[in-house]
mmCIF file of C-alpha atoms in Angstrom:
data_model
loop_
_atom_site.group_PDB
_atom_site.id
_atom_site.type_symbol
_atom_site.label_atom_id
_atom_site.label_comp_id
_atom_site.label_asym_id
_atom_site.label_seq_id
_atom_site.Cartn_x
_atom_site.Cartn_y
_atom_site.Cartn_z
ATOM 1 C CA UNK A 1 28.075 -17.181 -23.772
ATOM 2 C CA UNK A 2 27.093 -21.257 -23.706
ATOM 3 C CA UNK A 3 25.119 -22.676 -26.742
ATOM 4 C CA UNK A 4 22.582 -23.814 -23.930
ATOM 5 C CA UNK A 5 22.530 -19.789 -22.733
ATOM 6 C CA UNK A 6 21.645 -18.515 -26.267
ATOM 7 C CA UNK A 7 18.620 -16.054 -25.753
ATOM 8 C CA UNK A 8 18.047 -14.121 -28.948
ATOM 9 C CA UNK A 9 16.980 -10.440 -27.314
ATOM 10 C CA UNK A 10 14.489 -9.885 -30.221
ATOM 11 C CA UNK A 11 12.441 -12.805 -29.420
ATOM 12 C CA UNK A 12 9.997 -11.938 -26.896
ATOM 13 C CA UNK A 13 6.426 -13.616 -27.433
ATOM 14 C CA UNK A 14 5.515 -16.952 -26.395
ATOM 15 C CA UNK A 15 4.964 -20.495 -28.645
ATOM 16 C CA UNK A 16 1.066 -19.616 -28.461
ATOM 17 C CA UNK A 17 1.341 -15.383 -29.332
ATOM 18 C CA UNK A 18 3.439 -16.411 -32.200
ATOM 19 C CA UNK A 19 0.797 -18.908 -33.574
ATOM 20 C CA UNK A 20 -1.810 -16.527 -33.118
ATOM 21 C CA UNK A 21 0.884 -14.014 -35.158
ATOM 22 C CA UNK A 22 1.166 -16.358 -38.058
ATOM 23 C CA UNK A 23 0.093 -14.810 -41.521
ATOM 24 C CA UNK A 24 -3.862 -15.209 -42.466
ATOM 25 C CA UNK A 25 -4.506 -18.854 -44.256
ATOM 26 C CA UNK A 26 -5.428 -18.726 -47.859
ATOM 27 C CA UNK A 27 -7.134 -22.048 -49.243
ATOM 28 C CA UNK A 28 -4.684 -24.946 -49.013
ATOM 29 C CA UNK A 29 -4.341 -26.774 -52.230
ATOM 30 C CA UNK A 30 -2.798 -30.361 -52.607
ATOM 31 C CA UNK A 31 -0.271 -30.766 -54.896
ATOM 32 C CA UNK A 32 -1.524 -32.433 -57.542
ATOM 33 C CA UNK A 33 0.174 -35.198 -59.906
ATOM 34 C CA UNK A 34 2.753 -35.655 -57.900
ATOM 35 C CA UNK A 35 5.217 -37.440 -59.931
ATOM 36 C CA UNK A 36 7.798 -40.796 -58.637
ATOM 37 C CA UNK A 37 10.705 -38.318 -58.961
ATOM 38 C CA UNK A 38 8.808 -35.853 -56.489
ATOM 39 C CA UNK A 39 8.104 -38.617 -54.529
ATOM 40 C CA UNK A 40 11.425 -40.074 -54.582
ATOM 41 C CA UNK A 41 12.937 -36.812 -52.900
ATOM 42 C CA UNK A 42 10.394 -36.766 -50.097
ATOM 43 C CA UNK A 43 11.535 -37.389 -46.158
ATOM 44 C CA UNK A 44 10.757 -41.180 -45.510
ATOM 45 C CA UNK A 45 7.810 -40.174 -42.718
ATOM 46 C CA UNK A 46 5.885 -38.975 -45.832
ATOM 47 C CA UNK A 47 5.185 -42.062 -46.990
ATOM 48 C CA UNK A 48 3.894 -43.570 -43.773
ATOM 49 C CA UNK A 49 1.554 -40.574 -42.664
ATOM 50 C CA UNK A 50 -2.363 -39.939 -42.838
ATOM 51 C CA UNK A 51 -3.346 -40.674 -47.103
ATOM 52 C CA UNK A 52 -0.643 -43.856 -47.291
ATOM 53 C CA UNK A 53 -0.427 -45.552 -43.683
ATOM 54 C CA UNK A 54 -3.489 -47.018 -41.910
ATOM 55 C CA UNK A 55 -4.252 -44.941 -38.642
ATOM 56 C CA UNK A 56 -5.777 -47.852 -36.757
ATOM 57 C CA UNK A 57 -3.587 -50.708 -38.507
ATOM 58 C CA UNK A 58 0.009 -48.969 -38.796
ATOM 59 C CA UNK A 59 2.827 -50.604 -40.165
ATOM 60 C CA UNK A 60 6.217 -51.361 -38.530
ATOM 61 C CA UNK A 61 7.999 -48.633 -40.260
ATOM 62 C CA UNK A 62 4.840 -46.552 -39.385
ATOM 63 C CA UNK A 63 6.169 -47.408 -35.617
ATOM 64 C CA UNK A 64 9.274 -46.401 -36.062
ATOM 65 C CA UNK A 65 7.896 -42.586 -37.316
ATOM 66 C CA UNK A 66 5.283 -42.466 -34.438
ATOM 67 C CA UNK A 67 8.153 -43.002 -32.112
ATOM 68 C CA UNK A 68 10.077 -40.221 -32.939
ATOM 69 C CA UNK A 69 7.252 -38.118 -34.440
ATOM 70 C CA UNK A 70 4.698 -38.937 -31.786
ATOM 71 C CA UNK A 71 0.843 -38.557 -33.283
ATOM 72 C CA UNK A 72 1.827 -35.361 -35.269
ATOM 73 C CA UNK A 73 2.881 -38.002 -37.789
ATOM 74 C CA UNK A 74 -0.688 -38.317 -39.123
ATOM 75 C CA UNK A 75 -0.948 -34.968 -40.370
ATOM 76 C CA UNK A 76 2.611 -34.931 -41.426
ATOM 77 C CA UNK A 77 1.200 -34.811 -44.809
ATOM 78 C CA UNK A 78 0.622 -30.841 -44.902
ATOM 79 C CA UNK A 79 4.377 -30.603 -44.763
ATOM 80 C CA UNK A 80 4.925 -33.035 -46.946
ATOM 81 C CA UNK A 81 2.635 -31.248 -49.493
ATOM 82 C CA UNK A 82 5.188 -28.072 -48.876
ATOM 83 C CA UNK A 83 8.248 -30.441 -49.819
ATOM 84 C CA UNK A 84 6.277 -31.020 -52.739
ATOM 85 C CA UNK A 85 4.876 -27.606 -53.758
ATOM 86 C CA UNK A 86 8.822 -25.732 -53.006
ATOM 87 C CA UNK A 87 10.670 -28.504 -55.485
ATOM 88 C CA UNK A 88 8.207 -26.941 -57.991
ATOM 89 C CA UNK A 89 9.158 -23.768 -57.671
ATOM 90 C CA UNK A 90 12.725 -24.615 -58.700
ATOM 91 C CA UNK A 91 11.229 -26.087 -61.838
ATOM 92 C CA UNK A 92 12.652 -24.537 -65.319
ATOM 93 C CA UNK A 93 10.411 -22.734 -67.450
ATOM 94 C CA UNK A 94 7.969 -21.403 -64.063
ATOM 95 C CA UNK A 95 6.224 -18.002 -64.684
ATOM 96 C CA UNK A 96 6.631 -15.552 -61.830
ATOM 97 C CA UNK A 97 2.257 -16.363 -60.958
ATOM 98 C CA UNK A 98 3.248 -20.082 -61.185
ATOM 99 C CA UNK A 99 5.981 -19.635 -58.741
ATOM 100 C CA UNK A 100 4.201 -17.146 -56.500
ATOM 101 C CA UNK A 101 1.527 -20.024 -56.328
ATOM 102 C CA UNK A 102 3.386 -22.462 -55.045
ATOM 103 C CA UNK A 103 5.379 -20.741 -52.370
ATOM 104 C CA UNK A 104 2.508 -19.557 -50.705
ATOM 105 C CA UNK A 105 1.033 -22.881 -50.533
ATOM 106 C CA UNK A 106 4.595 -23.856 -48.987
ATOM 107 C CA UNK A 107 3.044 -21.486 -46.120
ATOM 108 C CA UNK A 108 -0.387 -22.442 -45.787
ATOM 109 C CA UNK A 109 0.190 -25.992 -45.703
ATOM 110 C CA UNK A 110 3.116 -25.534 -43.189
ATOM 111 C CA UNK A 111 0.831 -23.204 -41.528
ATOM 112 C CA UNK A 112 -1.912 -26.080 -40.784
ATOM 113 C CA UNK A 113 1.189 -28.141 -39.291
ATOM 114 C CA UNK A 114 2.489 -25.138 -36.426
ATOM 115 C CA UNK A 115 -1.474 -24.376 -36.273
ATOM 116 C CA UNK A 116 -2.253 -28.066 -35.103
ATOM 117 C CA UNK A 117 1.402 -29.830 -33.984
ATOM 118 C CA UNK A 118 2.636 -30.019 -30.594
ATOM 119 C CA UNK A 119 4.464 -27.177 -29.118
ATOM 120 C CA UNK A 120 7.407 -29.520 -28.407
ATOM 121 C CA UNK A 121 7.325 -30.809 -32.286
ATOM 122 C CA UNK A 122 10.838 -31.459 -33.555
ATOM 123 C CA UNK A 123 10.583 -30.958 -36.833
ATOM 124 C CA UNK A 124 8.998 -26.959 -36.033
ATOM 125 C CA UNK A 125 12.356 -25.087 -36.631
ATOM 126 C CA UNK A 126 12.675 -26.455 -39.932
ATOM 127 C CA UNK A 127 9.079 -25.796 -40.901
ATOM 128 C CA UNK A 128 9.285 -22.278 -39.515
ATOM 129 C CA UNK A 129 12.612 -21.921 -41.503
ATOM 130 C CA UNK A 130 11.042 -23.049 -44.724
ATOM 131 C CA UNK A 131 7.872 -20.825 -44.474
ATOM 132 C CA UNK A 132 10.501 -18.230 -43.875
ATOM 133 C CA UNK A 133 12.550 -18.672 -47.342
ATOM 134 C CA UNK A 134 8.951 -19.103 -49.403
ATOM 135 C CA UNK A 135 7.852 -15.942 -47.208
ATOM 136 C CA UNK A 136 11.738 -13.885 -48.188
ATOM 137 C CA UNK A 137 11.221 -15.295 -51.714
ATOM 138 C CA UNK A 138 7.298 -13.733 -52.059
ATOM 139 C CA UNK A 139 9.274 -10.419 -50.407
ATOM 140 C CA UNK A 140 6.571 -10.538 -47.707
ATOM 141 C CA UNK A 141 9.475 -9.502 -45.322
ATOM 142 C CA UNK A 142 7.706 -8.847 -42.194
ATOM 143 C CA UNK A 143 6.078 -12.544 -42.259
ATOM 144 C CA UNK A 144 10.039 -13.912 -43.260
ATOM 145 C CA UNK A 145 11.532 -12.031 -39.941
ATOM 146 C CA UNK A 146 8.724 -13.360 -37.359
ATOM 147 C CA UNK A 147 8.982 -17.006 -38.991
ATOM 148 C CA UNK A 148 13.133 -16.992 -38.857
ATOM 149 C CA UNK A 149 12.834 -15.310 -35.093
ATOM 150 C CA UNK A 150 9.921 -18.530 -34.690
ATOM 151 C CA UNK A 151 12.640 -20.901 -35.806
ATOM 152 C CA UNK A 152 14.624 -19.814 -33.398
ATOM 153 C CA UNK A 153 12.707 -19.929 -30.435
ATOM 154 C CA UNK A 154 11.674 -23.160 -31.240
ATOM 155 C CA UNK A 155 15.159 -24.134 -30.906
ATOM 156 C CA UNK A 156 18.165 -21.601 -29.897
ATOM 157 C CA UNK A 157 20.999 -23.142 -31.825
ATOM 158 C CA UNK A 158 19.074 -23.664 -35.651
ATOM 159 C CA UNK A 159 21.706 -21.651 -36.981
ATOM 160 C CA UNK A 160 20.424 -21.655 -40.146
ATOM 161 C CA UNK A 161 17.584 -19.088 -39.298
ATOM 162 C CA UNK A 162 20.178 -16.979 -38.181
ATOM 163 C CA UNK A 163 22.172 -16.499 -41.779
ATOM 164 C CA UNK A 164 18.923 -16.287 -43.327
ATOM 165 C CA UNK A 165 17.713 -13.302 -40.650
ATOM 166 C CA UNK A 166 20.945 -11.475 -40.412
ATOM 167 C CA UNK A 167 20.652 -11.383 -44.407
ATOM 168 C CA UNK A 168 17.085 -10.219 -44.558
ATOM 169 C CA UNK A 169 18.452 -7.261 -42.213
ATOM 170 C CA UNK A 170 21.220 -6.471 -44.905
ATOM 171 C CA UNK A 171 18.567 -6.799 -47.877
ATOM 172 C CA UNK A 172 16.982 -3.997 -45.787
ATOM 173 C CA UNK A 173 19.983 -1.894 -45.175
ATOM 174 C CA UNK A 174 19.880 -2.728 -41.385
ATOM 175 C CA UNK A 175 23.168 -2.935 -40.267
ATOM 176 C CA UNK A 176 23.277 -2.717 -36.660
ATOM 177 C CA UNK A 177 20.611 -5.693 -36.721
ATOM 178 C CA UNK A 178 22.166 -8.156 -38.813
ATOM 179 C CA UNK A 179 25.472 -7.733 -36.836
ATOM 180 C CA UNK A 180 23.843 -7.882 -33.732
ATOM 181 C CA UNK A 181 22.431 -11.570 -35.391
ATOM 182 C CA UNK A 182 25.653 -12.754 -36.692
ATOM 183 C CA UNK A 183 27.315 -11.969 -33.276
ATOM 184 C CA UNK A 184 24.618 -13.731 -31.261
ATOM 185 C CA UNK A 185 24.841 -16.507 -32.985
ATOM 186 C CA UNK A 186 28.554 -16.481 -33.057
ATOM 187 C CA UNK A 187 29.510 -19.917 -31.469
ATOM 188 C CA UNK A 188 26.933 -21.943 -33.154
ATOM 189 C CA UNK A 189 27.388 -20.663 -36.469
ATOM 190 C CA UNK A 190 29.413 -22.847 -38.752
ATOM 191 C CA UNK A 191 32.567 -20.620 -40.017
ATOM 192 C CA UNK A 192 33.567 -22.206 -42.989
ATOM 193 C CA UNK A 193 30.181 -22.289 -44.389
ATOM 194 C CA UNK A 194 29.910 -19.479 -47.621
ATOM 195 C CA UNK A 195 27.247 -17.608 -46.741
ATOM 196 C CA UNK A 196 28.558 -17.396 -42.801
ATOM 197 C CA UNK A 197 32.140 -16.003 -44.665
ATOM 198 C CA UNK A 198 30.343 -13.717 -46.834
ATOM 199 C CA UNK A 199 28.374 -12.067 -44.250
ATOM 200 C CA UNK A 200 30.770 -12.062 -41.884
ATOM 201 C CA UNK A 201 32.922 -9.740 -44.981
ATOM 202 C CA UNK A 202 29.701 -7.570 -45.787
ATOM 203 C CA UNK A 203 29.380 -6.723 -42.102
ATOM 204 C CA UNK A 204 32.860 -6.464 -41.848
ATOM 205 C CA UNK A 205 33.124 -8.504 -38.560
#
């Protein structure tokens, strides 16, 4: 089976029925204080979006993100908020509530991006992906399956949405689905990476 042929059987509903799917917003809350060293790790595109570029006036490197962004750029900042609000939740010292916060405002912002981005949006894999960990991490399982499975539809090779699924199916004690995962995603899948090995011995593949 080609890379290009790679048609994950579970995945049935279209870009729009999976928006419509996504988990009910809560209120969206900026990170606040965000500190240099936040700032620091941030993709460059966050500090030429909507808040720190000029819409009308943009600036060259502003440009250069539009080009590959397209206008989805200017309301880049709800994912960059998520950037922000996940690093916290790998803070020391975090109560459980503190952390519980946070990831769920890694979803709602991320939510306002696949709510209001293009269909074709690059970076939507990788957004879906991330609302999937913060979703896996809050054991909200069912919303962590449909965002992996949105990750990829969005694009048929993210292998990373594939460890991440076949290993939710194991946390559940669904065999026969995680294999069927790991063997779908067979040729894309990176073999020497850990997690890839360690499945692969779980399942006994």
């Amino acid at each position: 089976m080609s890379m290009m042929n790679l048609r994950p059987v579970f995945i049935l509903v279209s870009v729009f029925a999976s928006i419509l799917a996504l988990p009910v917003a809560q209120v969206v809350a900026a990170p606040k204080n965000v500190t240099p060293a936040e700032r620091a790790m941030l993709p460059d595109y966050c500090n030429h979006t909507q808040n720190y570029e000029s819409i009308a006036n943009p600036s060259p490197k502003a440009k250069y993100w539009l080009s590959k962004l397209g206008d989805d750029l200017w309301h880049i900042h709800h994912y960059c908020n998520s950037h922000v609000h996940w690093m916290r939740t790998q803070k020391h010292g975090m109560k459980k509530h503190e952390v519980d916060f946070e990831l769920s405002q890694v979803i709602n912002e991320i939510r306002y991006m696949l709510l209001n981005a293009a269909p074709t949006f690059v970076l939507r894999p990788e957004m879906n992906h991330r609302s999937g960990q913060a979703a896996l991490r809050l054991k909200q399982y069912t919303d962590a399956r449909m965002f992996f499975e949105n990750a990829i539809k969005d694009k048929n090779d993210y292998w990373p949405s594939y460890i991440e699924l076949a290993d939710l199916y194991l946390l559940q004690d669904n065999v026969a689905a995680a294999k069927q995962v790991m063997q779908l995603a067979d040729q894309i899948l990176p073999q020497d990476h850990p997690r890839v090995i360690k499945l692969k011995k779980d399942l006994k593949l």
